[in-house]
PDB file of C-alpha atoms in Angstrom:
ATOM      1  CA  UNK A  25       0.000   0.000   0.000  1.00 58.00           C
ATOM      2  CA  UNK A  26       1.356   3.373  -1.101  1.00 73.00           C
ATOM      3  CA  UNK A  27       1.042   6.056   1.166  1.00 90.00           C
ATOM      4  CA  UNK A  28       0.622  10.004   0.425  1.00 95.00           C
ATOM      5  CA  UNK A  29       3.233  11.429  -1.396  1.00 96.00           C
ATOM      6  CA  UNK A  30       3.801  15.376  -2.081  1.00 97.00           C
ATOM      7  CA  UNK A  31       6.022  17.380  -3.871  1.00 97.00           C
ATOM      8  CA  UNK A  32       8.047  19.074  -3.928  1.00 97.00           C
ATOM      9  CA  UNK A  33       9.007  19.081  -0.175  1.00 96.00           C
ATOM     10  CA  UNK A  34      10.558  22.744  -0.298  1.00 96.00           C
ATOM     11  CA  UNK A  35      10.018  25.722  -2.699  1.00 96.00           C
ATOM     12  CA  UNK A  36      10.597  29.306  -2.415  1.00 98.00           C
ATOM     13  CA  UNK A  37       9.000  32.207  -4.117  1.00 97.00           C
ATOM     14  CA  UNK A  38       8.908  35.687  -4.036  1.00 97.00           C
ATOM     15  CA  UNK A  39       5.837  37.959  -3.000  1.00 97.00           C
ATOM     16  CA  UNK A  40       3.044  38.041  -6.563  1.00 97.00           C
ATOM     17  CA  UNK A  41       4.270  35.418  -7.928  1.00 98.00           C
ATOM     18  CA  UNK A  42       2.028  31.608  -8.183  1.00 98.00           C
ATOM     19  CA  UNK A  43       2.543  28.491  -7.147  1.00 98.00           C
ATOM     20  CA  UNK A  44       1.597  24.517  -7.855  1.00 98.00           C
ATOM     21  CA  UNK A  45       1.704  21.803  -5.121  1.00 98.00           C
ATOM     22  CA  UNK A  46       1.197  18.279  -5.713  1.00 98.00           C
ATOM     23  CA  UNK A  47      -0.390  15.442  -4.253  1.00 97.00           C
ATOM     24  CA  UNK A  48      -1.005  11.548  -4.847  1.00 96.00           C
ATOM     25  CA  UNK A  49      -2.963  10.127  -2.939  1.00 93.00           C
ATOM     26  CA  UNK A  50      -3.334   7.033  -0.941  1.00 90.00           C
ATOM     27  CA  UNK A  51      -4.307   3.815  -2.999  1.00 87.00           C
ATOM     28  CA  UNK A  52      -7.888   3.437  -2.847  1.00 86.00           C
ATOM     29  CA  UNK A  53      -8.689   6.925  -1.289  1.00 90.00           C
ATOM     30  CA  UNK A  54     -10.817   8.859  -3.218  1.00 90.00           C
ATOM     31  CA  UNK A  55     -11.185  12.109  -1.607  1.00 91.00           C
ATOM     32  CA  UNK A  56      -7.975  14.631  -0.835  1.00 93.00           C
ATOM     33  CA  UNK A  57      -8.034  17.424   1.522  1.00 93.00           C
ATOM     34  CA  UNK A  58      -5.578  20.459   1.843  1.00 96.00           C
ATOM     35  CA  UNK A  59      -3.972  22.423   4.807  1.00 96.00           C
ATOM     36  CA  UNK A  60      -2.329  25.272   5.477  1.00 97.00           C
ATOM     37  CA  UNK A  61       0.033  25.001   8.596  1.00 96.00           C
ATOM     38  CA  UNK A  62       1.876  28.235   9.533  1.00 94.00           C
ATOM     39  CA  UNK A  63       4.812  27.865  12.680  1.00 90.00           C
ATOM     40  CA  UNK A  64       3.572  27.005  15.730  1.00 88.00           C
ATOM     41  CA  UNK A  65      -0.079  26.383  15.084  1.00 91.00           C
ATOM     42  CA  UNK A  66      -2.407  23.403  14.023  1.00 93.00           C
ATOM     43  CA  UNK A  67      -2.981  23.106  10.727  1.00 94.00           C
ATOM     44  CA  UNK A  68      -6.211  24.886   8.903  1.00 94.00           C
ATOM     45  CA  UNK A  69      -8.399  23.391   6.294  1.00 92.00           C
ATOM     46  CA  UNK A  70      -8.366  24.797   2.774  1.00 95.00           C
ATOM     47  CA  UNK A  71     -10.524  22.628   0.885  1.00 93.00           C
ATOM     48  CA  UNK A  72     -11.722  19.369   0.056  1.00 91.00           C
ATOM     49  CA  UNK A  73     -12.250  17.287  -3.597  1.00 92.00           C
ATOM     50  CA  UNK A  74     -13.702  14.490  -4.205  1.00 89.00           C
ATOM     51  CA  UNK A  75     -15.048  13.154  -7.615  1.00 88.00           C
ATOM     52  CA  UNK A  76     -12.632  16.006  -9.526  1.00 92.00           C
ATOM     53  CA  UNK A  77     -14.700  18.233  -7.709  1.00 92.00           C
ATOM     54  CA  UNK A  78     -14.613  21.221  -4.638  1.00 91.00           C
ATOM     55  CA  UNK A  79     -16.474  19.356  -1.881  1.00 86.00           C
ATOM     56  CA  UNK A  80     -16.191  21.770   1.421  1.00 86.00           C
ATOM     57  CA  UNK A  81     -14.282  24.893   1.656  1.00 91.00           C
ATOM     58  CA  UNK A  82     -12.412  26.601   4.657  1.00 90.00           C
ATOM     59  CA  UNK A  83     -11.940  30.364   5.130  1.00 91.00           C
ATOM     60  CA  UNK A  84      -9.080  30.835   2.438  1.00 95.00           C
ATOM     61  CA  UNK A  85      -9.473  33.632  -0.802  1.00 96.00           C
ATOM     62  CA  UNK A  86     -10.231  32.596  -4.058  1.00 96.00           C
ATOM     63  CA  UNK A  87      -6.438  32.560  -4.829  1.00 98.00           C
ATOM     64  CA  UNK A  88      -5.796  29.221  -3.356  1.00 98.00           C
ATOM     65  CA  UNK A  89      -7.430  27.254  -6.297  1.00 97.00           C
ATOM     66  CA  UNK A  90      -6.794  22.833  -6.599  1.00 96.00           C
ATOM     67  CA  UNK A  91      -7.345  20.013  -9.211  1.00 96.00           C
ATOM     68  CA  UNK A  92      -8.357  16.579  -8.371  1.00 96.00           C
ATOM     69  CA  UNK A  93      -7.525  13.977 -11.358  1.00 94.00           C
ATOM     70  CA  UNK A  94      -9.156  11.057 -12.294  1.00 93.00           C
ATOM     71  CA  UNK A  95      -6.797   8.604 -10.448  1.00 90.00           C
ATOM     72  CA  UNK A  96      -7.358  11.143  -7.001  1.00 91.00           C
ATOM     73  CA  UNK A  97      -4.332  12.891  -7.437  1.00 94.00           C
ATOM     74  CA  UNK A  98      -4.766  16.984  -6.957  1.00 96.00           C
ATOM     75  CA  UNK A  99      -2.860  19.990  -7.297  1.00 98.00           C
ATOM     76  CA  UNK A 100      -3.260  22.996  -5.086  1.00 98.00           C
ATOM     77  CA  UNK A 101      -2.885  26.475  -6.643  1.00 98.00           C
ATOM     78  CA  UNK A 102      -1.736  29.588  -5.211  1.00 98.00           C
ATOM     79  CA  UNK A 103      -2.042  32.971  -7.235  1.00 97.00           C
ATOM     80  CA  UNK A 104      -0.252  36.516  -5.816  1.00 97.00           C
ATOM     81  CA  UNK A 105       0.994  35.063  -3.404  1.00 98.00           C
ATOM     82  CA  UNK A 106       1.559  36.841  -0.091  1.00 98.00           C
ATOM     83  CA  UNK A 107       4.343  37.014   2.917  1.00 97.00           C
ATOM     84  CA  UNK A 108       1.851  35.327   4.870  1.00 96.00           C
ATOM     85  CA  UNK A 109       1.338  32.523   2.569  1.00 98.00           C
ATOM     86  CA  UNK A 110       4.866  30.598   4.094  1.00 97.00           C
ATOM     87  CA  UNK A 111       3.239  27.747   5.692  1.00 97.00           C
ATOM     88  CA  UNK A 112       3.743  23.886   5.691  1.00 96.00           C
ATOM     89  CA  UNK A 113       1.419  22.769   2.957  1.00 98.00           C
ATOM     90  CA  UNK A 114      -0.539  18.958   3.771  1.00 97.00           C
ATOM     91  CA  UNK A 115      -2.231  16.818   1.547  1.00 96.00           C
ATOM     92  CA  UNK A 116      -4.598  14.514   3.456  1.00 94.00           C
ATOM     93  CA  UNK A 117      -6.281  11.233   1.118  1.00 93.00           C
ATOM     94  CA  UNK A 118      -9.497   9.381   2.591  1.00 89.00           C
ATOM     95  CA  UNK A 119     -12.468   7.508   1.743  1.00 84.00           C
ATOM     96  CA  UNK A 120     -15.497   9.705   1.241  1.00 74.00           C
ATOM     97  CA  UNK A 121     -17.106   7.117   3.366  1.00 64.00           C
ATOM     98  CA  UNK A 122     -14.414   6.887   6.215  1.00 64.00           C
ATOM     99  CA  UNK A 123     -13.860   8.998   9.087  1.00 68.00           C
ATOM    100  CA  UNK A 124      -9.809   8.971   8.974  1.00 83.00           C
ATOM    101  CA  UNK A 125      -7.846  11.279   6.995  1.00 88.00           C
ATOM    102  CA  UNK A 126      -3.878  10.130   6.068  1.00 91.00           C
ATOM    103  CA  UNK A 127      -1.182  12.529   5.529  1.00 94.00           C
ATOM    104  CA  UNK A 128       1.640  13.158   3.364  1.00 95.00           C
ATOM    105  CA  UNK A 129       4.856  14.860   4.524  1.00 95.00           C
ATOM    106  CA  UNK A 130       4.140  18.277   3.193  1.00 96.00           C
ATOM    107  CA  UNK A 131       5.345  20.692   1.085  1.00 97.00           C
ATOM    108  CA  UNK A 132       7.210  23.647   2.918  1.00 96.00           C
ATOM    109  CA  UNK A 133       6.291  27.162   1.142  1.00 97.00           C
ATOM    110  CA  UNK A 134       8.465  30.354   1.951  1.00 97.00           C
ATOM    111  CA  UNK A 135       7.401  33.352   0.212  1.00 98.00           C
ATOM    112  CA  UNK A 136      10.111  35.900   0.518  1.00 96.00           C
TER     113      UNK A 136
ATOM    114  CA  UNK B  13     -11.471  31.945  18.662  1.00 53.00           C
ATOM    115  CA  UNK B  14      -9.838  28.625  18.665  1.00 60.00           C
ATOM    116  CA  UNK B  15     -12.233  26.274  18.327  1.00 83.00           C
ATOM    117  CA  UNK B  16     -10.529  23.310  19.617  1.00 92.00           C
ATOM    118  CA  UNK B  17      -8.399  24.381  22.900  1.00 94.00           C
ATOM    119  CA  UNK B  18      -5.465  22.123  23.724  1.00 96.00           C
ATOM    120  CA  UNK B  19      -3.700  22.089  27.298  1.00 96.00           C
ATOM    121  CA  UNK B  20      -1.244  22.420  28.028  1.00 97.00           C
ATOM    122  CA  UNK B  21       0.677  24.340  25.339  1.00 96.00           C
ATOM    123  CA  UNK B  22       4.514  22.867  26.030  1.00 97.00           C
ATOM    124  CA  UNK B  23       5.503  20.028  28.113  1.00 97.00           C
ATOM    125  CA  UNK B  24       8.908  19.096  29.599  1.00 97.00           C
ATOM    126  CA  UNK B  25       9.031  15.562  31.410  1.00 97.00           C
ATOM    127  CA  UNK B  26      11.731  13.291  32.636  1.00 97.00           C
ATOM    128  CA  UNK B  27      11.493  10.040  31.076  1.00 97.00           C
ATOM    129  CA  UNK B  28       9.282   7.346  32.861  1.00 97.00           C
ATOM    130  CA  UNK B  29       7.066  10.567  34.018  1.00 97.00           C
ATOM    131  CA  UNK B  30       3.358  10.446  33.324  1.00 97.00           C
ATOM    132  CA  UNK B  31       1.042  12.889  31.393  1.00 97.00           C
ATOM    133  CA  UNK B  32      -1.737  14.028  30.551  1.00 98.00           C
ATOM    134  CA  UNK B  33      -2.926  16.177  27.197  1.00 98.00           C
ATOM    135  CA  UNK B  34      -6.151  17.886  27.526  1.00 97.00           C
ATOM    136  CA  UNK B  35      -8.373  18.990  23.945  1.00 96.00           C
ATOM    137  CA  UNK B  36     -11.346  20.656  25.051  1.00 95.00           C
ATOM    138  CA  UNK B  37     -14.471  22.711  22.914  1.00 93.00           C
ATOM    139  CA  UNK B  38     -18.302  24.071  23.135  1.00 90.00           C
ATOM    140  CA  UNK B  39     -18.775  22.165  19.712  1.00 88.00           C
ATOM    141  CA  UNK B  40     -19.735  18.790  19.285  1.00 89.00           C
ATOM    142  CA  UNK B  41     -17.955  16.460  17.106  1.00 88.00           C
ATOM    143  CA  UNK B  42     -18.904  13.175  15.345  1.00 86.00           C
ATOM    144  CA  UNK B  43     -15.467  12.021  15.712  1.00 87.00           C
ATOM    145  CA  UNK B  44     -12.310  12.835  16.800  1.00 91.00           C
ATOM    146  CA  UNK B  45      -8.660  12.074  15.992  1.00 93.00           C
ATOM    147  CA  UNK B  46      -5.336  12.131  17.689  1.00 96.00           C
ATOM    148  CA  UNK B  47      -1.674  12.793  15.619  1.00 96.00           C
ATOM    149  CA  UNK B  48       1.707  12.985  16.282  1.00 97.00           C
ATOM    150  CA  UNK B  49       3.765  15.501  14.041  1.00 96.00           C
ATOM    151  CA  UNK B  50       7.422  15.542  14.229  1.00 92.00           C
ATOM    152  CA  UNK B  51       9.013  18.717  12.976  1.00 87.00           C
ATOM    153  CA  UNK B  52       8.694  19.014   9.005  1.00 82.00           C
ATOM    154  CA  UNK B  53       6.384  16.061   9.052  1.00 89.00           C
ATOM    155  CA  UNK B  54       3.122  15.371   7.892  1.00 93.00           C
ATOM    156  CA  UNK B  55       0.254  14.771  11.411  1.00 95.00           C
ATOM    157  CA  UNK B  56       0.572  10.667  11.604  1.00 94.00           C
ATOM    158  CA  UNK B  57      -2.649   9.321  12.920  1.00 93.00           C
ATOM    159  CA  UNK B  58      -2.293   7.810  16.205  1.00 95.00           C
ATOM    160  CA  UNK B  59      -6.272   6.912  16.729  1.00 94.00           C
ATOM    161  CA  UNK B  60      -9.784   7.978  16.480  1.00 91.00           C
ATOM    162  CA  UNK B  61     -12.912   7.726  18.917  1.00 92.00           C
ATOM    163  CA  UNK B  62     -16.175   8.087  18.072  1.00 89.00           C
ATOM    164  CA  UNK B  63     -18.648   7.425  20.760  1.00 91.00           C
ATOM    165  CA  UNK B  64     -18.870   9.637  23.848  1.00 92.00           C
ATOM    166  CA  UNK B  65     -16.948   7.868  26.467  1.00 94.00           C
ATOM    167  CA  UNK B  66     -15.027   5.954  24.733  1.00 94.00           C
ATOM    168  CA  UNK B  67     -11.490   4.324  26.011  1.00 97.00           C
ATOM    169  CA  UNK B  68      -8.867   3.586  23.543  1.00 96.00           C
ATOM    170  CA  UNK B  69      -5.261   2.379  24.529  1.00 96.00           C
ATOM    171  CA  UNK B  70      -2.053   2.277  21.842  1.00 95.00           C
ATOM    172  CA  UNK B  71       0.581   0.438  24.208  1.00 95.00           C
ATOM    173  CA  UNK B  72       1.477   2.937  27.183  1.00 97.00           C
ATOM    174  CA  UNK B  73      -1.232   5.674  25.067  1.00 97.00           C
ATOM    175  CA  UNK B  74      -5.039   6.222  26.683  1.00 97.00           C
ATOM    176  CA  UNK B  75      -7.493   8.323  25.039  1.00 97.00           C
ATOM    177  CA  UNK B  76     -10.692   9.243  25.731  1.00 96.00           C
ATOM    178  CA  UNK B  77     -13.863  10.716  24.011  1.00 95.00           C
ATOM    179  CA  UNK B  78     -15.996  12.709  26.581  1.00 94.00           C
ATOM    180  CA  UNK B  79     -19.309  11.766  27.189  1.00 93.00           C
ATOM    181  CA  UNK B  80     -20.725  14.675  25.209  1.00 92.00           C
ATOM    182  CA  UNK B  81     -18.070  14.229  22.554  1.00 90.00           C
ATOM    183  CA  UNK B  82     -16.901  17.709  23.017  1.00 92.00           C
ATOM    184  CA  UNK B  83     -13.346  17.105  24.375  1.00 93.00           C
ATOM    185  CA  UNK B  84     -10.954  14.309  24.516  1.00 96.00           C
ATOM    186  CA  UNK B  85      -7.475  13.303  26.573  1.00 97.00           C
ATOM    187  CA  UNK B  86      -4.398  11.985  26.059  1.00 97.00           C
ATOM    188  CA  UNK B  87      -2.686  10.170  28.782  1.00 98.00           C
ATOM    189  CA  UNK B  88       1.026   8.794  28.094  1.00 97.00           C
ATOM    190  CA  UNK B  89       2.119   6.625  30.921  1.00 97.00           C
ATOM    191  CA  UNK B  90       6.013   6.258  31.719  1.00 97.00           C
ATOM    192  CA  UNK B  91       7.065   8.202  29.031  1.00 97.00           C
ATOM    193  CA  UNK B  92      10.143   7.896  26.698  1.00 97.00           C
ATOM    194  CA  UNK B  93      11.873   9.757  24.339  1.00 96.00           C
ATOM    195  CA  UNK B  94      10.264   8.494  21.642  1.00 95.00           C
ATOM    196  CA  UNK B  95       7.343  10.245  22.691  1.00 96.00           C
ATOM    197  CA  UNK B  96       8.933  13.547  22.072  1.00 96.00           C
ATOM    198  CA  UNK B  97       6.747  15.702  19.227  1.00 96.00           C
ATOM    199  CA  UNK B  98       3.924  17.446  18.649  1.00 97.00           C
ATOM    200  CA  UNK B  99       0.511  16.038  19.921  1.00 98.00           C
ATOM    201  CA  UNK B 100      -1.898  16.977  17.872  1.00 97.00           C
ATOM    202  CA  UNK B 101      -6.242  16.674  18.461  1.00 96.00           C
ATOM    203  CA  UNK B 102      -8.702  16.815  15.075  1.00 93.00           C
ATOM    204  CA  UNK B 103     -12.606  16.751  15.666  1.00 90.00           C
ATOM    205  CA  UNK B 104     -14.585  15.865  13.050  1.00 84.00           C
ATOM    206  CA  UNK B 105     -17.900  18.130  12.106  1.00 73.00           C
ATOM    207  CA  UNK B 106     -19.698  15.182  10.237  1.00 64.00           C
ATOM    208  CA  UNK B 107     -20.943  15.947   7.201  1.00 52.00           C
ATOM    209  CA  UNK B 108     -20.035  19.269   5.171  1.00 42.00           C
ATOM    210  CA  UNK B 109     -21.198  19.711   1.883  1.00 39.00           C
ATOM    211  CA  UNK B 110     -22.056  16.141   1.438  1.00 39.00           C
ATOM    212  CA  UNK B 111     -18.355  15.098   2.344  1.00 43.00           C
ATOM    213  CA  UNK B 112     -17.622  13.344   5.980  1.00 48.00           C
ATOM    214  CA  UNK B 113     -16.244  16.504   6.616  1.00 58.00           C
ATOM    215  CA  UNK B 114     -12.818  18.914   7.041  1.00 77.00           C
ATOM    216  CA  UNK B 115     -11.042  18.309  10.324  1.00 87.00           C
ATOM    217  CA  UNK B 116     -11.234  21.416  12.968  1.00 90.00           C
ATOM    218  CA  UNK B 117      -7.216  20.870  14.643  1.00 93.00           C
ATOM    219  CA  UNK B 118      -6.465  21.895  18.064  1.00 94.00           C
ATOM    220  CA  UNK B 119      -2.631  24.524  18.086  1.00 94.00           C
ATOM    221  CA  UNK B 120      -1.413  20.959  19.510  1.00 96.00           C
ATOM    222  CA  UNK B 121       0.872  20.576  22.361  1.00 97.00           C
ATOM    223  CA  UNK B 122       4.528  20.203  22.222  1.00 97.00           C
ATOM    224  CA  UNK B 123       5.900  17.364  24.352  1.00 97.00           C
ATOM    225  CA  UNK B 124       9.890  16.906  25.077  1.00 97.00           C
ATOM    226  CA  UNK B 125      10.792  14.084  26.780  1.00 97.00           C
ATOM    227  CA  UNK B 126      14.143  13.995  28.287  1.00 96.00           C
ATOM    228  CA  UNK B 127      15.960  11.131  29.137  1.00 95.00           C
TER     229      UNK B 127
END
């Protein structure tokens, strides 16, 4: 069984300019979920897909877009992006059905 | 406003000390879930309860779901320093959107366990 994979694990970009995270899921999850986790706190949810589609939605702009594929992989997009976008980016695969959400290792954005 | 409270914030034990983690909140959840996250890790699930009340133990771990399922503890007995990491607590809203729902995560307390 594979686990969650991201990439890439660090990436740095300056202040206005957009970013793509990536994110395979889980075999035989169907359903990803992102997070934002800035130092020192617990991480935030930015939004769900499931089905190639947006399924739930946290309190994040319009900026932070994603992709879900038709294997469940998903890409999360991050337009104009601001100082206070540096966070430890998670990926988190499930089953629609389940309750339990598995994550990857991250992807650690600085935004200079 | 936090919605899921987690107590204490940092922890500094001797090893073979016991502790206890404390995730508290007004909301009720239809689940909740317990991680460890090392630093520049991903959260790695360490269990989930479900009914209020309920007792769950992972070798020298305990948790328990309140009997409203509106808080949950975490009680490590003898620790190690293995243990050492971030604790983190997750409650689940139930269904959002059709979906089982996002998780709502606790700041998390930091535990150091020295030998």
């Amino acid at each position: 069984e594979t686990g969650v994979t991201q990439s890439p694990t660090h990436l740095i970009k300056t202040r206005g300019q957009q970013v793509t995270l990536r994110c395979s899921s889980q075999s035989g999850h169907n359903t990803v979920s992102w997070y934002q986790q800035a130092l020192g706190q617990g991480p935030q949810f930015i939004f769900q897909y499931y089905r190639e589609e947006e399924n739930g939605r946290g309190n994040f702009p319009p900026r932070f877009s994603g992709l879900q594929f038709p294997n469940y992989s998903s890409e999360l997009n991050v337009n104009a992006l601001e100082l206070d976008d540096s966070a430890l980016y998670l990926c988190a695969s499930s089953l629609i059905q389940g309750t339990e959400q598995f994550f990857g290792p991250g992807t650690r954005l600085t935004v200079l | 406003t936090q919605l899921l409270e987690q107590s204490p914030q940092f922890l500094s034990i001797q090893e073979g000390e016991n502790l206890t983690v404390y995730c508290n909140s007004s909301s009720v959840f239809s689940s909740l879930q317990w991680y460890r996250q090392e630093p520049g890790e991903g959260p790695v699930l360490l269990v989930t309860v479900v009914t209020g009340g309920e007792v769950k133990k992972l070798k020298r771990l305990t948790f328990q779901f309140g009997d409203a399922r509106k808080d949950s503890s975490l009680h490590i007995t003898a620790a190690q320093p293995g243990d050492t990491g971030l604790y983190l607590c997750a409650g689940n809203r139930g269904n959002y959107g059709g979906s089982q729902g996002n998780l709502i995560f606790g700041k998390g307390t930091k535990l150091s366990v020295k030998p």
